[in-house]
Rosetta silent file (secondary structure, phi, psi, omega in degrees, C-alpha in Angstrom):
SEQUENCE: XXXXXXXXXXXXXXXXXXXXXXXXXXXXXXXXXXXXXXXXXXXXXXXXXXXXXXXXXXXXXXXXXXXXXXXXXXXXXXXXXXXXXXXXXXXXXXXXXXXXXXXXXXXXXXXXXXXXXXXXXXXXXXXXXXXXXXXXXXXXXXXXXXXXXXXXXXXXXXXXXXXXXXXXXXXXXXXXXXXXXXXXXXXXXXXXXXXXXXXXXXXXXXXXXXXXXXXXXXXXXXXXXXXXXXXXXXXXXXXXXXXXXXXXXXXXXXXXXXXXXXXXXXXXXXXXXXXXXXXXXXXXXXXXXXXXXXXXXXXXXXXXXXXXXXXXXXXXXXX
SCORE:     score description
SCORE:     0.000 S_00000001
   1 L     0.000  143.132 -153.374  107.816  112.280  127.183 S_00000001
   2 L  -107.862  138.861 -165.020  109.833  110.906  124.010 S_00000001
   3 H   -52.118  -48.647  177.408  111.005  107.141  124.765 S_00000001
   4 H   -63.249  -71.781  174.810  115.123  108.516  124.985 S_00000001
   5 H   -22.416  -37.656 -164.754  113.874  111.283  127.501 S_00000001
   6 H   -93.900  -46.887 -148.180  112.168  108.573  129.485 S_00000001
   7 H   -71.610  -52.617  173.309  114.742  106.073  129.305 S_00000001
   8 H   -77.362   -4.836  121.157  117.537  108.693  131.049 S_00000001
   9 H   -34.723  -68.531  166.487  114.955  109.724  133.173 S_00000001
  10 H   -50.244  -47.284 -139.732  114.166  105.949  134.631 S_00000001
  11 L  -115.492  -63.382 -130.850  118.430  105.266  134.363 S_00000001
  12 L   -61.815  -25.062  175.916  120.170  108.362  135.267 S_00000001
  13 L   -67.768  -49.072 -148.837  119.603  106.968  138.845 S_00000001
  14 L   -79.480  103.006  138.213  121.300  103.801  138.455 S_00000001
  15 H    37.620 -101.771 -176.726  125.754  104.170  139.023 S_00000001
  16 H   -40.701  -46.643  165.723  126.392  102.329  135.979 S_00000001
  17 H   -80.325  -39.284  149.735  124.667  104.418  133.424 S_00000001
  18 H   -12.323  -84.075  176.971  125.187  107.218  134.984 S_00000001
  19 H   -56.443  -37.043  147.906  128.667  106.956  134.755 S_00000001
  20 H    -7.075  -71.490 -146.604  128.075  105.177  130.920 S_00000001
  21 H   -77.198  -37.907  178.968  126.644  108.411  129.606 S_00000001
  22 L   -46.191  -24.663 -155.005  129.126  110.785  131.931 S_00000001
  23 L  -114.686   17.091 -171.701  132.490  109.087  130.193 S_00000001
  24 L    22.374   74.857  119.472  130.194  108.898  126.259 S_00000001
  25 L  -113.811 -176.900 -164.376  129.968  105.312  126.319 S_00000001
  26 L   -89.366  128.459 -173.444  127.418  103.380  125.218 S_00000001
  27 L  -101.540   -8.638 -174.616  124.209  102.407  127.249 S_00000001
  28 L   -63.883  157.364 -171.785  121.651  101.165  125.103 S_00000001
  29 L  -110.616  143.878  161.253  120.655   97.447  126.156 S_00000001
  30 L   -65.044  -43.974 -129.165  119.398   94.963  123.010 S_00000001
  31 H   -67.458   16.937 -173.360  117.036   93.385  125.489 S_00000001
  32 H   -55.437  -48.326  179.687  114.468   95.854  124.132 S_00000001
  33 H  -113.894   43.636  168.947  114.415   94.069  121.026 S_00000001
  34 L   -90.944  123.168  150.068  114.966   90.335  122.425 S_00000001
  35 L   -58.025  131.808 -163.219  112.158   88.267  121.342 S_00000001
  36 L  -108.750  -34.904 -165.969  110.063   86.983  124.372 S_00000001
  37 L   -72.977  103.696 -170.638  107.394   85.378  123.086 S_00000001
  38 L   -86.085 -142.778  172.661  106.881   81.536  122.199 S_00000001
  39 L   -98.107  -46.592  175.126  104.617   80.338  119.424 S_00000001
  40 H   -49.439  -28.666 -174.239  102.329   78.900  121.698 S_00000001
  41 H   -90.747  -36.365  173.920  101.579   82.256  123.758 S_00000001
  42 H   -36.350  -49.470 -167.061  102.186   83.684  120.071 S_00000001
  43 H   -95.992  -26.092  164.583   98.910   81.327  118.980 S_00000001
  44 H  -107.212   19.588  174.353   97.026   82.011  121.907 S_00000001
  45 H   -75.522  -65.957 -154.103   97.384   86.271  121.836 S_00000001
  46 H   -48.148  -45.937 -168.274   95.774   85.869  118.054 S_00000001
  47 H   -45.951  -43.687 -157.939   93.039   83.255  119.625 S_00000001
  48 H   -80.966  -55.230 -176.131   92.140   85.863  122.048 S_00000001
  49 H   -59.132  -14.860  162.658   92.327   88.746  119.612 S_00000001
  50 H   -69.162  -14.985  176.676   89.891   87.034  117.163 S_00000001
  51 H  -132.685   27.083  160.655   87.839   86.720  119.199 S_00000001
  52 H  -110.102  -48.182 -179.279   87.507   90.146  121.434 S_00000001
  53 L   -70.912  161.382 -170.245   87.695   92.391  118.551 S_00000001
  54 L   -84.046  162.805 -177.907   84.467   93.092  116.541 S_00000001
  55 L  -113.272  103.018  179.295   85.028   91.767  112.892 S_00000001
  56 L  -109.139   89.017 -157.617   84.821   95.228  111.063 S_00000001
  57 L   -73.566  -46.393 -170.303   85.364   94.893  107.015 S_00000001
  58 L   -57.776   -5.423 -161.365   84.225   98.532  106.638 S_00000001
  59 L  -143.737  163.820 -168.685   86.991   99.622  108.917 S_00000001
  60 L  -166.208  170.857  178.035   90.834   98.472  109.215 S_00000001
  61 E  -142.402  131.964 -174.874   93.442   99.894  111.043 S_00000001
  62 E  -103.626  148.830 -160.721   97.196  100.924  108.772 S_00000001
  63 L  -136.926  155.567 -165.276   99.683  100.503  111.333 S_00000001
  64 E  -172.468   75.295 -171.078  103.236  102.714  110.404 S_00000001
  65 L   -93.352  175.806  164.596  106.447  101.523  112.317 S_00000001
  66 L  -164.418  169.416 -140.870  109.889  102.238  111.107 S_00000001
  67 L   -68.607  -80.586 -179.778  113.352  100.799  112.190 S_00000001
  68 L  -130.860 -179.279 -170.193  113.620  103.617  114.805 S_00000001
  69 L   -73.539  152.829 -162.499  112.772  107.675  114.986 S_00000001
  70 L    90.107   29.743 -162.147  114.366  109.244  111.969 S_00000001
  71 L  -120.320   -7.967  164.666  113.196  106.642  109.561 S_00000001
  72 L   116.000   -6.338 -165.002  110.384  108.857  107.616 S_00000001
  73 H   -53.384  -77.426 -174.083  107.335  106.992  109.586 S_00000001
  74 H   -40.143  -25.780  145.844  105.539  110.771  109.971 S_00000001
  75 H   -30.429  -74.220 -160.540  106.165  111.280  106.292 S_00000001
  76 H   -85.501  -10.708  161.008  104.022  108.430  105.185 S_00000001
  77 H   -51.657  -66.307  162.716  102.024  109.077  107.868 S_00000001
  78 H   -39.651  -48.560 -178.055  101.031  112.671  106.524 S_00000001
  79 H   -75.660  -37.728  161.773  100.677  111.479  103.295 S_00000001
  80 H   -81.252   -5.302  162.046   98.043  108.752  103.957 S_00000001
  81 L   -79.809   -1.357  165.215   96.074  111.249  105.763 S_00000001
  82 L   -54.866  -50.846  178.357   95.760  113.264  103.211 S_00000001
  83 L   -76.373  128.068  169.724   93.389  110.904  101.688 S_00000001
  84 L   -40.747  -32.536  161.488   89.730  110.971  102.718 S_00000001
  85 L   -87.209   37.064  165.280   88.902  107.514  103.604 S_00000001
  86 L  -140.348  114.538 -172.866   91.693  107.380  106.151 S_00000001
  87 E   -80.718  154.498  156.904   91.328  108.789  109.551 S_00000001
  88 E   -98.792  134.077 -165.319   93.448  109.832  112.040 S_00000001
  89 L   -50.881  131.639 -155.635   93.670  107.957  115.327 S_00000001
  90 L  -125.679  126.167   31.671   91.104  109.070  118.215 S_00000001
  91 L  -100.177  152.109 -168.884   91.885  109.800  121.156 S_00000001
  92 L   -54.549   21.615 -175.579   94.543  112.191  119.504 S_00000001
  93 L   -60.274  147.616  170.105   97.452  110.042  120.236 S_00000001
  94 L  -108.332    0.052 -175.225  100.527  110.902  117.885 S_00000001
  95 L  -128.948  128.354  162.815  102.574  107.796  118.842 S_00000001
  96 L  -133.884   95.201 -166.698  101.622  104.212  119.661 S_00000001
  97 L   -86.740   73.531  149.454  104.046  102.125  121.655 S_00000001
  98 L   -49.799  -45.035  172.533  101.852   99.801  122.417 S_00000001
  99 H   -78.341  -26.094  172.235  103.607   96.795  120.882 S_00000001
 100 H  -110.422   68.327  175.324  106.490   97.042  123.252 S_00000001
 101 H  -123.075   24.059  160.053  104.554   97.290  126.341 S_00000001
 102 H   -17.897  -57.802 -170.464  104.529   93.512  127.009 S_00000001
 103 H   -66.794  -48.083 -165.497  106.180   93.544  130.533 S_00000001
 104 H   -48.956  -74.478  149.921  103.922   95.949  131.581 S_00000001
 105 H   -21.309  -36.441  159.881  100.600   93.597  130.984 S_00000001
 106 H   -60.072  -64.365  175.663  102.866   90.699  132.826 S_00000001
 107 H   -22.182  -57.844 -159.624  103.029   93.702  135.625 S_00000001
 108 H   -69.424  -35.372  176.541   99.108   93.690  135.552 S_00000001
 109 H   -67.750  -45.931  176.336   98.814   89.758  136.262 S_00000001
 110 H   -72.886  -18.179  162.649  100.865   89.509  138.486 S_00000001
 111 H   -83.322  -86.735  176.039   98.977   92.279  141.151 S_00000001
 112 H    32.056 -104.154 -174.779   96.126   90.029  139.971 S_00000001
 113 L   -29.456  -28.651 -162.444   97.805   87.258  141.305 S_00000001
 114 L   -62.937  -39.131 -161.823   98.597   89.462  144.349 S_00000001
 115 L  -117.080    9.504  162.731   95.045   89.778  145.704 S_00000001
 116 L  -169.223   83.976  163.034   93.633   86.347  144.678 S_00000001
 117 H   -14.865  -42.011  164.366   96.467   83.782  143.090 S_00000001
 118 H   -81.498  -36.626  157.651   94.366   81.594  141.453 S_00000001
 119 H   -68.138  -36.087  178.556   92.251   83.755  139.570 S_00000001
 120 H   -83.733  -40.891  158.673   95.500   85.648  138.202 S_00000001
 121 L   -62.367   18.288  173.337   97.183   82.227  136.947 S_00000001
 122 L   -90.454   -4.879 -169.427   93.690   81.534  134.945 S_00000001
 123 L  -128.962  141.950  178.175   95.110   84.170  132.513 S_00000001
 124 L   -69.998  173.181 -154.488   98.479   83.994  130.184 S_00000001
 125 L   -83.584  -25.338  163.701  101.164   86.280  130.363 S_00000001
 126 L  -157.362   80.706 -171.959   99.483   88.402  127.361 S_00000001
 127 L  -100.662  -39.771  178.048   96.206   87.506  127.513 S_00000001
 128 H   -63.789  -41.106 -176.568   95.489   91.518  129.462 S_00000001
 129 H   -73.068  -27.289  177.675   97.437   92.970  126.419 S_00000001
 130 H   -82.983  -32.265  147.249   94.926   91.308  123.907 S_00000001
 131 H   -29.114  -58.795 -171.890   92.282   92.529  125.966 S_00000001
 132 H   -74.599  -50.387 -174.604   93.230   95.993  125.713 S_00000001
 133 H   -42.006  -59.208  178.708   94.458   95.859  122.061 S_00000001
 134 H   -38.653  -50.305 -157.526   90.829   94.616  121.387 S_00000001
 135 H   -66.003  -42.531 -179.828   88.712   97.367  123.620 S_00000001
 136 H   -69.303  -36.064  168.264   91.092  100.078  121.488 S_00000001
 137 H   -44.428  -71.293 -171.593   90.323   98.475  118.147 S_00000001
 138 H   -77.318   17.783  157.139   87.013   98.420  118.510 S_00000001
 139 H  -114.445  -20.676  157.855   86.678  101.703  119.568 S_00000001
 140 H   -66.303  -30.752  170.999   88.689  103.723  116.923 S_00000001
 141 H   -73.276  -15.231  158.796   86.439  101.646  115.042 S_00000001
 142 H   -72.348 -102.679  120.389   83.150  103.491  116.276 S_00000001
 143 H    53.976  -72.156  165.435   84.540  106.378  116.723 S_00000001
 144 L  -109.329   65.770  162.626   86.141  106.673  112.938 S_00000001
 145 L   -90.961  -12.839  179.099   83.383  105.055  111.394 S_00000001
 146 L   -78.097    5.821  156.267   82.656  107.396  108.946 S_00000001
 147 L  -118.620  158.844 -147.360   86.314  106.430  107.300 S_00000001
 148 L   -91.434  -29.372 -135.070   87.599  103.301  105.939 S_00000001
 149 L  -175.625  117.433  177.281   90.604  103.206  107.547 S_00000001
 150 E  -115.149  137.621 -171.703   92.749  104.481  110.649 S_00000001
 151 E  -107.393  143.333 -174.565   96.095  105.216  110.270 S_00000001
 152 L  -137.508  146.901 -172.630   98.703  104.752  113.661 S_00000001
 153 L  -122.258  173.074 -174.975  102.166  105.387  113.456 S_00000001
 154 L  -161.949  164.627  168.680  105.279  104.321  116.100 S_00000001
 155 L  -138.241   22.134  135.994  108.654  104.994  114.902 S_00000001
 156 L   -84.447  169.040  141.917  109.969  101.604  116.759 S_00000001
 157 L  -100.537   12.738 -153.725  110.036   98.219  116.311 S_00000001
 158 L   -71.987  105.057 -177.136  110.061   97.189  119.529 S_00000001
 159 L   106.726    6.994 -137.203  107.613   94.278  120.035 S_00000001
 160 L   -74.660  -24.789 -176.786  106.768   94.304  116.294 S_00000001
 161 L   -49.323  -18.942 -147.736  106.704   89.988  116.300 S_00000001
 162 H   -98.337   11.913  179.005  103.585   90.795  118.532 S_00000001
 163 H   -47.943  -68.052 -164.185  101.723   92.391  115.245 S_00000001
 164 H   -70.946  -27.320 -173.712  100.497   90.042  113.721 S_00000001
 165 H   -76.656  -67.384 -177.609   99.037   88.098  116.732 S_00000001
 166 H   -52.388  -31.704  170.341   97.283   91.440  118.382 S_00000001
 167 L  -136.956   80.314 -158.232   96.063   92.661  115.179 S_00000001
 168 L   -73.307  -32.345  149.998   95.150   89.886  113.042 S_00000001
 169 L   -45.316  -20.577 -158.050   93.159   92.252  110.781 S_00000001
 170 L   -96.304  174.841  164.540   95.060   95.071  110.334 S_00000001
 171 L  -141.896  172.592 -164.682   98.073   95.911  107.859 S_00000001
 172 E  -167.662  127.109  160.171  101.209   97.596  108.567 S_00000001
 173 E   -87.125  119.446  158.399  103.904   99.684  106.697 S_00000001
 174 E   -99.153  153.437  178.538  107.155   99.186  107.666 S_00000001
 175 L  -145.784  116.812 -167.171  109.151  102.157  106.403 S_00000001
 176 L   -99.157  144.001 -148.813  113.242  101.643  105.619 S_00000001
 177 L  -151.958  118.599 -175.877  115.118  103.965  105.621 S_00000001
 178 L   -52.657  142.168  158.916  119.458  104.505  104.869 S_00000001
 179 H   -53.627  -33.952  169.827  120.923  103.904  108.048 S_00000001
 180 H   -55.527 -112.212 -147.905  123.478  106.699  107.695 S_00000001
 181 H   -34.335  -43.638  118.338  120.948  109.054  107.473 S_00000001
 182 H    23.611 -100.192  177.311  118.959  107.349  110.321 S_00000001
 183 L   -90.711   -2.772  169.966  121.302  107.968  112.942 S_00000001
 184 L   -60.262  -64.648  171.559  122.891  111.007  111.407 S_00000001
 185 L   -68.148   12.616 -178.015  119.284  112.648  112.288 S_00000001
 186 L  -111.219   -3.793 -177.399  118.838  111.157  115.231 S_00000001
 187 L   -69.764  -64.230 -159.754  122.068  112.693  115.948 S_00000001
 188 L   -76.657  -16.331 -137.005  121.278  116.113  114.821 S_00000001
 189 L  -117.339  -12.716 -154.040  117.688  115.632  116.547 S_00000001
 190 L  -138.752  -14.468 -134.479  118.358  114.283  119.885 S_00000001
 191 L  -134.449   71.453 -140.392  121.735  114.400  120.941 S_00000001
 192 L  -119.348  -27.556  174.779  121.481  117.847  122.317 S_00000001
 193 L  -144.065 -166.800 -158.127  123.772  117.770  125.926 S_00000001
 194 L   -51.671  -36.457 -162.376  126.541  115.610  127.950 S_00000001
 195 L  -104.584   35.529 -171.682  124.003  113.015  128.849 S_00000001
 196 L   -88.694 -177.426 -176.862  122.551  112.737  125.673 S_00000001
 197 L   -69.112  140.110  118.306  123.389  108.971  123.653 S_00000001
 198 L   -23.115  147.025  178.956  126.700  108.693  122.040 S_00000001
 199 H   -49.602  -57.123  160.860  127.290  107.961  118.630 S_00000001
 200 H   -17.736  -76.716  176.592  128.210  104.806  119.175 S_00000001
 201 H   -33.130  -71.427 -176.609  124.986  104.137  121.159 S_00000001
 202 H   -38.186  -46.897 -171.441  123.026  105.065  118.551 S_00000001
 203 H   -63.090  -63.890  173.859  124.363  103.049  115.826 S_00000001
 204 H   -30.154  -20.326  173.446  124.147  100.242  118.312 S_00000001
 205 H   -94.171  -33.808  168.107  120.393  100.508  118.558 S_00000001
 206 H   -34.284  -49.073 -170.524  120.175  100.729  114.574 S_00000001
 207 H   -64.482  -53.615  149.632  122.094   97.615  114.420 S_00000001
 208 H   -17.535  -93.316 -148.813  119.027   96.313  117.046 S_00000001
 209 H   -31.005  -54.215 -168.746  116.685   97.793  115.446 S_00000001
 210 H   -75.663  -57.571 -175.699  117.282   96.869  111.676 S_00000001
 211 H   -78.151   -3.595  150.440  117.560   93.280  112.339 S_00000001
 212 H   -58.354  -45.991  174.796  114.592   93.076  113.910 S_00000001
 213 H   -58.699  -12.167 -165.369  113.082   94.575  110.897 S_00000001
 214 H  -109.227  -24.603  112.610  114.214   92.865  108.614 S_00000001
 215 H    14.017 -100.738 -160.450  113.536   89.412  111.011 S_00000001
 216 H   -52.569  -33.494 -160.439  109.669   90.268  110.530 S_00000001
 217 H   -82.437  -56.814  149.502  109.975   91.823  107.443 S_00000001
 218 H   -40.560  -36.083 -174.302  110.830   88.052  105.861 S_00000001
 219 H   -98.660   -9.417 -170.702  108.642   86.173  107.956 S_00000001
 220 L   -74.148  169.538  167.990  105.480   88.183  107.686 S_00000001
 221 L   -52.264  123.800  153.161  102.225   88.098  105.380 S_00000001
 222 L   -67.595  -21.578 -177.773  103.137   90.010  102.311 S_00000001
 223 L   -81.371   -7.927 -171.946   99.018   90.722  102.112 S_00000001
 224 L  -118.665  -14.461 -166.755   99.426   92.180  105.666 S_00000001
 225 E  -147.190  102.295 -174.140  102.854   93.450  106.162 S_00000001
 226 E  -124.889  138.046  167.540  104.661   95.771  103.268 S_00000001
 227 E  -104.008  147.396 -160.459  107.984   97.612  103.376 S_00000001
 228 L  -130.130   84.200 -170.389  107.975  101.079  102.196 S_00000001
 229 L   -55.782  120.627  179.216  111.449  102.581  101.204 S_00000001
 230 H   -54.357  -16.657  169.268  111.762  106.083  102.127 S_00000001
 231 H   -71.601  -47.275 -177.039  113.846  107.375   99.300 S_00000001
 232 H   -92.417    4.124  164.611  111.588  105.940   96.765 S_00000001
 233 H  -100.148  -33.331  155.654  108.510  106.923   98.207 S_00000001
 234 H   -43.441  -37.769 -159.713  110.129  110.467   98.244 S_00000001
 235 L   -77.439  -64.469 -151.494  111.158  110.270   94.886 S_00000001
 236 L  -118.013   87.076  153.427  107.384  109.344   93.287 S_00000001
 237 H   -77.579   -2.376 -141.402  104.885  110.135   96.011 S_00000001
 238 H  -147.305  -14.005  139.973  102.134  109.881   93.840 S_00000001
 239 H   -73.926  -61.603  152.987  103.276  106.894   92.564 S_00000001
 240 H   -37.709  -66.054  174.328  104.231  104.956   95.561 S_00000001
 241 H   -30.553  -71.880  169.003  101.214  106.353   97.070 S_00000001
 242 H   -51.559  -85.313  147.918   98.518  104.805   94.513 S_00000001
 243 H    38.195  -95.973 -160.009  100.966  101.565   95.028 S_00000001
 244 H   -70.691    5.026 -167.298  100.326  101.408   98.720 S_00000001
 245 H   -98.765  -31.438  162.318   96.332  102.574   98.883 S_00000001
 246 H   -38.622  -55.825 -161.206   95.980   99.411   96.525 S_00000001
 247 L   -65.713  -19.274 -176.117   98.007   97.160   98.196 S_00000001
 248 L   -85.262  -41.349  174.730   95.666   98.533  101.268 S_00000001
 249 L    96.764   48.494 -178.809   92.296   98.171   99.434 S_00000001
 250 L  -125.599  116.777  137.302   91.408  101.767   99.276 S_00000001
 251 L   -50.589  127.888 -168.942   90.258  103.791   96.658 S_00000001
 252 L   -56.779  119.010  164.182   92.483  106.609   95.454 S_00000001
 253 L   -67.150   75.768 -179.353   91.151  110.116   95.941 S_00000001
 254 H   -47.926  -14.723  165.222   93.052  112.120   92.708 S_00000001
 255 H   -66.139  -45.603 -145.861   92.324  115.689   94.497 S_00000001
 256 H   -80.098  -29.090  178.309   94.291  114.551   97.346 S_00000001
 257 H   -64.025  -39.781  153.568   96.544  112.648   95.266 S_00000001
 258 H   -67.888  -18.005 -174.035   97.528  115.867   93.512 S_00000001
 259 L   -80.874   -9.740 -132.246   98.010  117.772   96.497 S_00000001
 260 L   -91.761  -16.891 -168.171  100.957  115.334   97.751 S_00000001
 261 L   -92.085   -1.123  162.225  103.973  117.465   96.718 S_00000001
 262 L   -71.162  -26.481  174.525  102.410  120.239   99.462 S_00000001
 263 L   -13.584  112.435 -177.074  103.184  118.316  101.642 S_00000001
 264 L   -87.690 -154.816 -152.233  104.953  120.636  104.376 S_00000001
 265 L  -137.988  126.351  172.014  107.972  119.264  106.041 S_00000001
 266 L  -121.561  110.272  164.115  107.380  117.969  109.719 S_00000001
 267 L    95.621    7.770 -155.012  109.755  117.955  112.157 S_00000001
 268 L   -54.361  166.184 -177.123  112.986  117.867  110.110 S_00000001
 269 L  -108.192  -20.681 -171.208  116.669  117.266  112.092 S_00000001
 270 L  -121.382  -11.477  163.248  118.142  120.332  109.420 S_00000001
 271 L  -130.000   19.358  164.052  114.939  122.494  108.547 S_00000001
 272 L  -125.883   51.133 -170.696  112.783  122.277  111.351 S_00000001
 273 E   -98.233  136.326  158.924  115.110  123.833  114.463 S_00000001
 274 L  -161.917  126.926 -165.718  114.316  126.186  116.801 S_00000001
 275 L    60.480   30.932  167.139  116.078  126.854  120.111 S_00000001
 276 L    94.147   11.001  157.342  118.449  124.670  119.693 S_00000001
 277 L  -172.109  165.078  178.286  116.021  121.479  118.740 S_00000001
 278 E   -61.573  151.463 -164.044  113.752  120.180  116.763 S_00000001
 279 L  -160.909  134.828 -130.978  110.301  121.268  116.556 S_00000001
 280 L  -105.410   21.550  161.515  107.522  119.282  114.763 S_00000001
 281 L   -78.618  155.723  178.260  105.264  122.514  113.529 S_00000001
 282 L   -46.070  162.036  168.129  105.016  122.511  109.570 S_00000001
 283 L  -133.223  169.482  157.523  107.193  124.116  107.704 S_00000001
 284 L  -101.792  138.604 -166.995  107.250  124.648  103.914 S_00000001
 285 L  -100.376  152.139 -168.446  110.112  122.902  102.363 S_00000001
 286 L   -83.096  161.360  170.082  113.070  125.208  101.056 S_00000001
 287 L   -46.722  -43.071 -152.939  114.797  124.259   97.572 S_00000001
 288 L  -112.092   34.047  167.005  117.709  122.611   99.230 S_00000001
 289 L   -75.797  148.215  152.542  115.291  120.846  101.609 S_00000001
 290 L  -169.255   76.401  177.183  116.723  116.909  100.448 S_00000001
 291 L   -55.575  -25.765 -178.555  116.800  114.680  103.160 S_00000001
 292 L   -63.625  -48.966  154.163  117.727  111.753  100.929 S_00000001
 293 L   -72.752  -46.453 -164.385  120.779  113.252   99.151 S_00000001
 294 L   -55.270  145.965  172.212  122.612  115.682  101.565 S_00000001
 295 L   -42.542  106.020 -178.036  125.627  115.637  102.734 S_00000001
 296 L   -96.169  128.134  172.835  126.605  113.758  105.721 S_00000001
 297 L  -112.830  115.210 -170.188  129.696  115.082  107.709 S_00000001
 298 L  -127.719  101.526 -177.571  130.840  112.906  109.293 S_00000001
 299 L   -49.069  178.813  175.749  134.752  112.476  111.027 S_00000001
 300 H   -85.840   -8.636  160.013  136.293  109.368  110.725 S_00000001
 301 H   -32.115  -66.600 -177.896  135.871  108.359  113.882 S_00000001
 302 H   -74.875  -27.292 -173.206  132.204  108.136  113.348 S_00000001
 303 H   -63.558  -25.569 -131.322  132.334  106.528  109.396 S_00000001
 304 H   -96.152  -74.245 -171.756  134.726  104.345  111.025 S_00000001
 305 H   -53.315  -50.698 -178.171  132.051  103.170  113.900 S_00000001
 306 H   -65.590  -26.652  172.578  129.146  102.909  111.512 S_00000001
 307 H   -73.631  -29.881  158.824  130.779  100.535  109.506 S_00000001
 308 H   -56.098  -49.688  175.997  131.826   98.619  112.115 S_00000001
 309 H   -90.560  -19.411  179.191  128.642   97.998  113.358 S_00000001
 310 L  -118.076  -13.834 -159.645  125.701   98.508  110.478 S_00000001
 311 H   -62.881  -28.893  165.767  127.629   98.674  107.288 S_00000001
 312 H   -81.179  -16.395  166.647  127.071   95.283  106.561 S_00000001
 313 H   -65.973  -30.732  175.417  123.481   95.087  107.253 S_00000001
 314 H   -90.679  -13.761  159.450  122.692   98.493  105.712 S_00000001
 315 L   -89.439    6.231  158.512  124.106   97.168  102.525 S_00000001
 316 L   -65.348  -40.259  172.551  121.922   94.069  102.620 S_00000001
 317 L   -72.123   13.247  172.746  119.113   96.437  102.732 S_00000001
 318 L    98.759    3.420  157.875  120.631   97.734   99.481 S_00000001
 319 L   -77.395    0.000    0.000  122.323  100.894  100.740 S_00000001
């Protein structure tokens, strides 16, 4: 079930939202993307994760977030899978929200706590999440040992401060993306009956969204953490491409590396519809596929709303 699906699933009960979505106003909550976390719990998730994961040089894990869905993450996903020393993640997940399942891993201490008290305060509040993060690490790493490299994609940021601590090995693309275009497809992609998000809504999680990214995106390792614009990786894939398989510490494959403009087109908000929504089998892209350039129509209502709330942030990220 896709994270919006779930969320009005879980809410649709509660009065307030109910009525929220009923009257198109806006329901999204921030505290999704409230940092939780202190340094100290910060310093002892990494402690724990250094030393439950296996230390595997031959094997890494590429991590592939983006502000929120519509941001191109499944793009550069396809495209590092192209290349032979990068696997795809087993078991056959195609999403991994994993970093913002925090609460949940509180959840688990606390029944702990439930059936012996003492034994469940011997463990931190996400000490159980570095546990698991480890057992899955080191098992994509068996598993895809005959590649270099696994690549997992998310198309939140939701938990993303909790990267670097859970996967002190790893590297991760963030992939930026204009914001118009953003929620214009998330628009086009998602926003399919009465109780679907508002415009409004949307933008509002964008506004979320983006300054988390760009939060992490300043404070992180540049050898561990690289942003990957989507327009300019569009532009020059084959450029970009060699770029990030360096920056990764992979050797380039040049068949695959030629192949990159084959690429079909997955999931699209304007060339991959059928029955009235999107639908993520390939396609081949048409001449006037150009998500980067097309026109967005947009009343003034909505230019009006986006500006109020992201326009100054999406021009800091230069659009």
């Amino acid at each position: 079930m896709r994270r919006s699906d779930r969320t009005l699933a879980l809410q649709l009960p509660r009065p307030s939202f109910a009525l929220a979505r009923l009257l198109r106003r806006p329901s999204f909550s921030a505290s999704d993307y409230a940092m939780r976390w202190s340094k100290a719990e910060l310093a002892r998730l990494k402690e724990i994760s250094l030393v439950a994961q296996r230390e595997t040089p031959e094997h890494k894990l590429l991590f592939v977030l983006g502000v929120m869905p519509r941001s191109g993450t499944n793009f550069l996903f396809e495209l590092l899978c192209q290349q032979p020393r990068i696997a795809r993640p087993v078991p056959g997940f195609d999403e991994f929200p994993f970093l913002g399942t925090s609460e949940y891993f509180k959840d688990y201490k606390r029944e702990f706590s439930r059936f012996h008290p003492s034994s469940g305060e011997a463990f931190g509040d996400l000490d159980w999440m570095g546990f698991a993060a480890a057992g899955l690490r080191n098992f994509i790493a068996v598993r895809n040992a005959g590649a270099q490299a696994t690549a997992i994609k998310e198309p939140h940021v939701i938990g993303v401060e909790l990267f670097e601590a859970l996967f002190p090995r790893d590297q991760c693309l963030l992939v930026l993306r204009d914001g118009r275009y953003i929620v214009d497809s998330y628009m086009r992609s998602f926003a399919r009956n009465r109780f679907s998000r508002t415009f409004e809504d949307v933008c509002l999680e964008w506004q979320a969204a983006a300054s988390k990214f760009a939060d992490f995106a300043q404070s992180a390792d540049p050898a561990r953490v690289k942003v990957v614009r989507y327009e300019e990786l569009d532009a020059d894939r084959r450029g970009h491409l060699s770029h990030i398989m360096a920056w990764v510490g992979l050797e380039l494959d040049a068949d695959a590396l030629a192949r990159v403009d084959e690429l079909p087109v997955f999931g699209s908000s304007t060339h991959s519809a059928r029955d009235g929504k999107v639908d993520w089998t390939p396609v081949k892209p048409s001449a006037d596929f150009k998500p980067t350039t097309r026109a967005i129509e947009w009343d003034n209502k909505r230019e009006e709303t986006f500006e109020r709330l992201c326009g100054d942030l999406n021009r800091a990220f230069g659009y």
